[in-house]
Amino acid sequence: MEALRSSLMGIFEKRRMKRFLEFVAGYDEDESSTHQGLNLDQNTMEEVYSHFGLERGTKDFIGHAMALWANDDYLVEAARPTIERIILYVQSVAKYGKSPYIYPLYGLGELPQGFARLSAIYGGTYMLDTPIDEVLYDEEKHFKGVVTKEGVAHAPIVIADPTYFPDRVKKTGHKDGSSDNVFISKSYDPSSHFETTTDDIKDLYFRITGKPLVLKKRTTDEELNLI
């Protein structure tokens, strides 16, 4: 674990960190002897940190680098979600090696490329460097298409980031799209691990379909039907 090898942490703090990680790894819901008097559903994460005497810098590392919380609100909430995130982090490091994250081999540019390929399989059109000149609506003020330099593209709904519809969003939120079939994503935040972006995608999917997004591996028959 890089935290225990870091020169930024003193030897005594490393011992406290080690005790904390051993507690997380050995925690068994059905074995009270592993709980050390803590209740993950009642004790806050701040209380768990205090139990192990962890310093502020160590708390920040655990909460933001391991558990990936975007702010410190988690400190006054029940400890279980944070402990579960730490377990996931540790398991991911054990599985993937130096980093717990899955990253495209040739960089983030692989993501839109993968989307373009999958879109083509399903009959979609991927248009690069194509500014939107006008948004078209029907008589009931529902979205029906866009005008570009290539012509008019028709669609029953549109999914766009806030820059395309600045008059329909505000800093504290966004419209749900149900009234006019214009579904707008949230703006990016400073986090680098894409968790909030993933949440935004799931939210968009639910607003559009009315069902939660469920990702699953395609069966062989489904894959063959796409060829």
Tab-separated table of C-alpha atoms in Angstrom:
chain	number	residue	atom	x	y	z
A	1	MET	CA	0.000	0.000	0.000
A	2	GLU	CA	1.504	3.312	-1.137
A	3	ALA	CA	0.293	5.098	1.996
A	4	LEU	CA	2.419	2.884	4.227
A	5	ARG	CA	5.460	3.406	2.003
A	6	SER	CA	5.058	7.167	1.812
A	7	SER	CA	7.673	9.411	3.392
A	8	LEU	CA	4.884	11.898	4.160
A	9	MET	CA	3.670	9.714	7.013
A	10	GLY	CA	5.680	9.260	10.204
A	11	ILE	CA	6.496	5.827	11.582
A	12	PHE	CA	3.936	6.046	14.392
A	13	GLU	CA	1.204	7.231	12.047
A	14	LYS	CA	2.051	4.370	9.695
A	15	ARG	CA	1.465	1.969	12.570
A	16	ARG	CA	-1.899	3.563	13.301
A	17	MET	CA	-2.797	3.424	9.609
A	18	LYS	CA	-1.763	-0.231	9.509
A	19	ARG	CA	-4.002	-0.998	12.489
A	20	PHE	CA	-6.897	0.742	10.767
A	21	LEU	CA	-6.419	-1.192	7.518
A	22	GLU	CA	-6.135	-4.458	9.432
A	23	PHE	CA	-9.422	-3.611	11.132
A	24	VAL	CA	-11.074	-2.973	7.759
A	25	ALA	CA	-9.669	-6.169	6.240
A	26	GLY	CA	-10.610	-8.309	9.226
A	27	TYR	CA	-14.058	-6.869	9.891
A	28	ASP	CA	-16.677	-9.635	9.993
A	29	GLU	CA	-20.297	-8.628	10.390
A	30	ASP	CA	-21.131	-11.832	12.248
A	31	GLU	CA	-18.080	-11.844	14.507
A	32	SER	CA	-18.289	-9.160	17.182
A	33	SER	CA	-14.675	-9.718	18.217
A	34	THR	CA	-13.614	-8.017	14.965
A	35	HIS	CA	-15.698	-4.891	15.605
A	36	GLN	CA	-13.474	-3.354	18.296
A	37	GLY	CA	-16.565	-1.873	19.907
A	38	LEU	CA	-17.550	0.005	16.749
A	39	ASN	CA	-20.913	-0.120	14.998
A	40	LEU	CA	-20.581	0.860	11.344
A	41	ASP	CA	-24.243	1.851	11.144
A	42	GLN	CA	-24.178	4.002	14.276
A	43	ASN	CA	-20.652	5.345	14.627
A	44	THR	CA	-19.640	8.135	12.271
A	45	MET	CA	-16.487	7.895	10.211
A	46	GLU	CA	-14.966	10.640	12.340
A	47	GLU	CA	-15.506	8.443	15.393
A	48	VAL	CA	-13.838	5.518	13.641
A	49	TYR	CA	-10.841	7.695	12.772
A	50	SER	CA	-10.645	8.883	16.378
A	51	HIS	CA	-10.759	5.293	17.610
A	52	PHE	CA	-7.511	4.635	15.753
A	53	GLY	CA	-6.014	8.051	16.535
A	54	LEU	CA	-5.462	8.951	12.886
A	55	GLU	CA	-4.103	12.374	11.970
A	56	ARG	CA	-5.838	14.887	9.709
A	57	GLY	CA	-3.634	14.190	6.696
A	58	THR	CA	-4.271	10.462	6.997
A	59	LYS	CA	-8.008	11.051	7.223
A	60	ASP	CA	-7.849	13.130	4.060
A	61	PHE	CA	-5.948	10.403	2.237
A	62	ILE	CA	-8.376	7.688	3.292
A	63	GLY	CA	-11.509	9.720	2.666
A	64	HIS	CA	-10.567	11.311	-0.641
A	65	ALA	CA	-7.883	9.112	-2.228
A	66	MET	CA	-9.227	5.725	-1.148
A	67	ALA	CA	-12.951	6.205	-0.513
A	68	LEU	CA	-13.146	8.904	-3.225
A	69	TRP	CA	-15.510	11.215	-1.360
A	70	ALA	CA	-15.747	14.634	-3.010
A	71	ASN	CA	-16.089	16.500	0.300
A	72	ASP	CA	-15.939	15.957	4.068
A	73	ASP	CA	-19.663	15.395	4.620
A	74	TYR	CA	-18.999	11.680	5.040
A	75	LEU	CA	-17.200	12.346	8.334
A	76	VAL	CA	-20.462	12.954	10.187
A	77	GLU	CA	-22.324	10.119	8.480
A	78	ALA	CA	-22.439	6.417	9.327
A	79	ALA	CA	-19.106	4.715	8.686
A	80	ARG	CA	-20.357	1.726	6.681
A	81	PRO	CA	-20.401	3.327	3.182
A	82	THR	CA	-16.847	4.605	3.659
A	83	ILE	CA	-15.584	1.265	4.953
A	84	GLU	CA	-17.169	-0.484	1.967
A	85	ARG	CA	-15.460	1.961	-0.395
A	86	ILE	CA	-12.101	1.342	1.271
A	87	ILE	CA	-12.588	-2.417	0.955
A	88	LEU	CA	-13.338	-1.988	-2.749
A	89	TYR	CA	-10.195	0.129	-3.151
A	90	VAL	CA	-7.992	-2.434	-1.394
A	91	GLN	CA	-9.488	-5.342	-3.342
A	92	SER	CA	-8.964	-3.453	-6.598
A	93	VAL	CA	-5.309	-2.780	-5.783
A	94	ALA	CA	-4.854	-6.466	-5.004
A	95	LYS	CA	-6.440	-7.430	-8.314
A	96	TYR	CA	-4.959	-4.884	-10.716
A	97	GLY	CA	-1.547	-4.177	-9.202
A	98	LYS	CA	-0.142	-0.690	-8.738
A	99	SER	CA	-3.422	1.106	-9.397
A	100	PRO	CA	-6.980	0.248	-8.342
A	101	TYR	CA	-8.404	1.943	-11.431
A	102	ILE	CA	-9.248	0.594	-14.858
A	103	TYR	CA	-7.893	2.991	-17.473
A	104	PRO	CA	-8.059	2.750	-21.285
A	105	LEU	CA	-4.782	1.445	-22.683
A	106	TYR	CA	-4.365	4.364	-25.096
A	107	GLY	CA	-5.928	7.093	-22.961
A	108	LEU	CA	-9.385	8.566	-22.533
A	109	GLY	CA	-9.713	9.085	-26.290
A	110	GLU	CA	-10.599	5.395	-26.426
A	111	LEU	CA	-13.941	6.108	-24.734
A	112	PRO	CA	-15.520	8.226	-27.502
A	113	GLN	CA	-13.951	5.892	-30.062
A	114	GLY	CA	-15.639	2.930	-28.387
A	115	PHE	CA	-18.914	4.842	-28.304
A	116	ALA	CA	-18.610	5.665	-32.012
A	117	ARG	CA	-18.056	2.017	-32.915
A	118	LEU	CA	-20.945	0.781	-30.800
A	119	SER	CA	-23.151	3.552	-32.165
A	120	ALA	CA	-22.357	2.447	-35.714
A	121	ILE	CA	-23.291	-1.147	-34.882
A	122	TYR	CA	-26.730	0.026	-33.805
A	123	GLY	CA	-27.171	2.222	-36.883
A	124	GLY	CA	-26.098	5.507	-35.329
A	125	THR	CA	-24.180	8.318	-37.019
A	126	TYR	CA	-21.150	9.910	-35.380
A	127	MET	CA	-20.511	13.454	-36.645
A	128	LEU	CA	-17.209	15.071	-35.677
A	129	ASP	CA	-16.659	18.833	-35.650
A	130	THR	CA	-20.287	19.560	-36.508
A	131	PRO	CA	-21.639	22.680	-34.778
A	132	ILE	CA	-25.375	22.906	-34.144
A	133	ASP	CA	-26.869	25.853	-36.030
A	134	GLU	CA	-30.454	25.506	-34.835
A	135	VAL	CA	-32.610	23.303	-32.618
A	136	LEU	CA	-35.981	22.320	-34.075
A	137	TYR	CA	-39.205	21.751	-32.133
A	138	ASP	CA	-42.634	20.537	-33.191
A	139	GLU	CA	-45.968	22.280	-32.633
A	140	GLU	CA	-46.121	20.975	-29.061
A	141	LYS	CA	-42.638	22.361	-28.355
A	142	HIS	CA	-41.077	18.909	-28.211
A	143	PHE	CA	-37.614	18.417	-29.630
A	144	LYS	CA	-37.578	17.018	-33.166
A	145	GLY	CA	-34.117	17.664	-34.618
A	146	VAL	CA	-31.114	19.891	-35.211
A	147	VAL	CA	-29.808	21.861	-38.163
A	148	THR	CA	-26.102	21.486	-38.995
A	149	LYS	CA	-23.831	22.264	-41.923
A	150	GLU	CA	-24.521	18.708	-43.106
A	151	GLY	CA	-28.288	19.219	-43.118
A	152	VAL	CA	-31.126	18.386	-40.723
A	153	ALA	CA	-30.865	15.456	-38.309
A	154	HIS	CA	-34.153	14.256	-36.816
A	155	ALA	CA	-34.512	12.395	-33.510
A	156	PRO	CA	-37.239	11.833	-30.896
A	157	ILE	CA	-35.040	13.084	-28.034
A	158	VAL	CA	-31.745	14.891	-27.561
A	159	ILE	CA	-29.089	14.401	-24.891
A	160	ALA	CA	-26.768	17.369	-24.528
A	161	ASP	CA	-24.447	19.098	-22.121
A	162	PRO	CA	-25.491	22.481	-20.661
A	163	THR	CA	-23.557	24.522	-23.240
A	164	TYR	CA	-26.081	23.603	-25.939
A	165	PHE	CA	-29.083	24.778	-23.911
A	166	PRO	CA	-27.852	27.557	-21.592
A	167	ASP	CA	-31.354	29.005	-21.310
A	168	ARG	CA	-32.709	25.757	-19.871
A	169	VAL	CA	-30.293	25.205	-17.000
A	170	LYS	CA	-29.200	26.952	-13.845
A	171	LYS	CA	-26.175	26.631	-11.595
A	172	THR	CA	-27.946	24.592	-8.934
A	173	GLY	CA	-29.532	21.948	-11.124
A	174	HIS	CA	-31.084	21.024	-14.461
A	175	LYS	CA	-34.471	20.227	-16.003
A	176	ASP	CA	-35.489	16.585	-16.283
A	177	GLY	CA	-36.412	16.689	-19.985
A	178	SER	CA	-39.804	15.024	-19.633
A	179	SER	CA	-41.728	18.029	-20.953
A	180	ASP	CA	-39.877	18.555	-24.247
A	181	ASN	CA	-37.537	15.539	-24.709
A	182	VAL	CA	-34.451	17.694	-24.156
A	183	PHE	CA	-32.291	15.823	-21.638
A	184	ILE	CA	-29.365	17.853	-20.335
A	185	SER	CA	-26.394	16.462	-18.447
A	186	LYS	CA	-24.712	18.112	-15.499
A	187	SER	CA	-21.506	20.093	-15.828
A	188	TYR	CA	-18.237	18.347	-15.005
A	189	ASP	CA	-16.879	18.764	-11.502
A	190	PRO	CA	-13.200	18.841	-10.448
A	191	SER	CA	-13.055	15.152	-9.490
A	192	SER	CA	-10.781	12.978	-11.608
A	193	HIS	CA	-12.228	9.525	-10.989
A	194	PHE	CA	-15.432	9.956	-13.053
A	195	GLU	CA	-17.740	8.762	-10.285
A	196	THR	CA	-19.997	11.808	-10.526
A	197	THR	CA	-19.950	11.554	-14.318
A	198	THR	CA	-21.055	7.936	-14.054
A	199	ASP	CA	-23.849	8.967	-11.692
A	200	ASP	CA	-24.911	11.591	-14.239
A	201	ILE	CA	-25.085	8.974	-16.994
A	202	LYS	CA	-27.221	6.702	-14.822
A	203	ASP	CA	-29.466	9.644	-13.980
A	204	LEU	CA	-29.868	10.526	-17.672
A	205	TYR	CA	-30.730	6.935	-18.529
A	206	PHE	CA	-33.381	6.802	-15.805
A	207	ARG	CA	-34.908	10.124	-16.856
A	208	ILE	CA	-35.112	8.983	-20.479
A	209	THR	CA	-36.299	5.392	-20.029
A	210	GLY	CA	-37.887	5.427	-16.589
A	211	LYS	CA	-35.767	2.390	-15.669
A	212	PRO	CA	-32.426	2.085	-13.850
A	213	LEU	CA	-29.369	1.378	-15.976
A	214	VAL	CA	-28.280	-2.252	-15.672
A	215	LEU	CA	-24.960	-3.189	-17.254
A	216	LYS	CA	-24.431	-6.818	-18.131
A	217	LYS	CA	-22.254	-8.903	-20.387
A	218	ARG	CA	-23.895	-9.775	-23.685
A	219	THR	CA	-24.612	-13.415	-24.381
A	220	THR	CA	-23.024	-15.057	-27.402
A	221	ASP	CA	-26.332	-14.993	-29.311
A	222	GLU	CA	-26.753	-11.261	-28.705
A	223	GLU	CA	-23.216	-10.621	-29.923
A	224	LEU	CA	-23.808	-12.664	-33.072
A	225	ASN	CA	-26.968	-10.697	-33.839
A	226	LEU	CA	-24.922	-7.492	-33.893
A	227	ILE	CA	-22.564	-8.720	-36.610
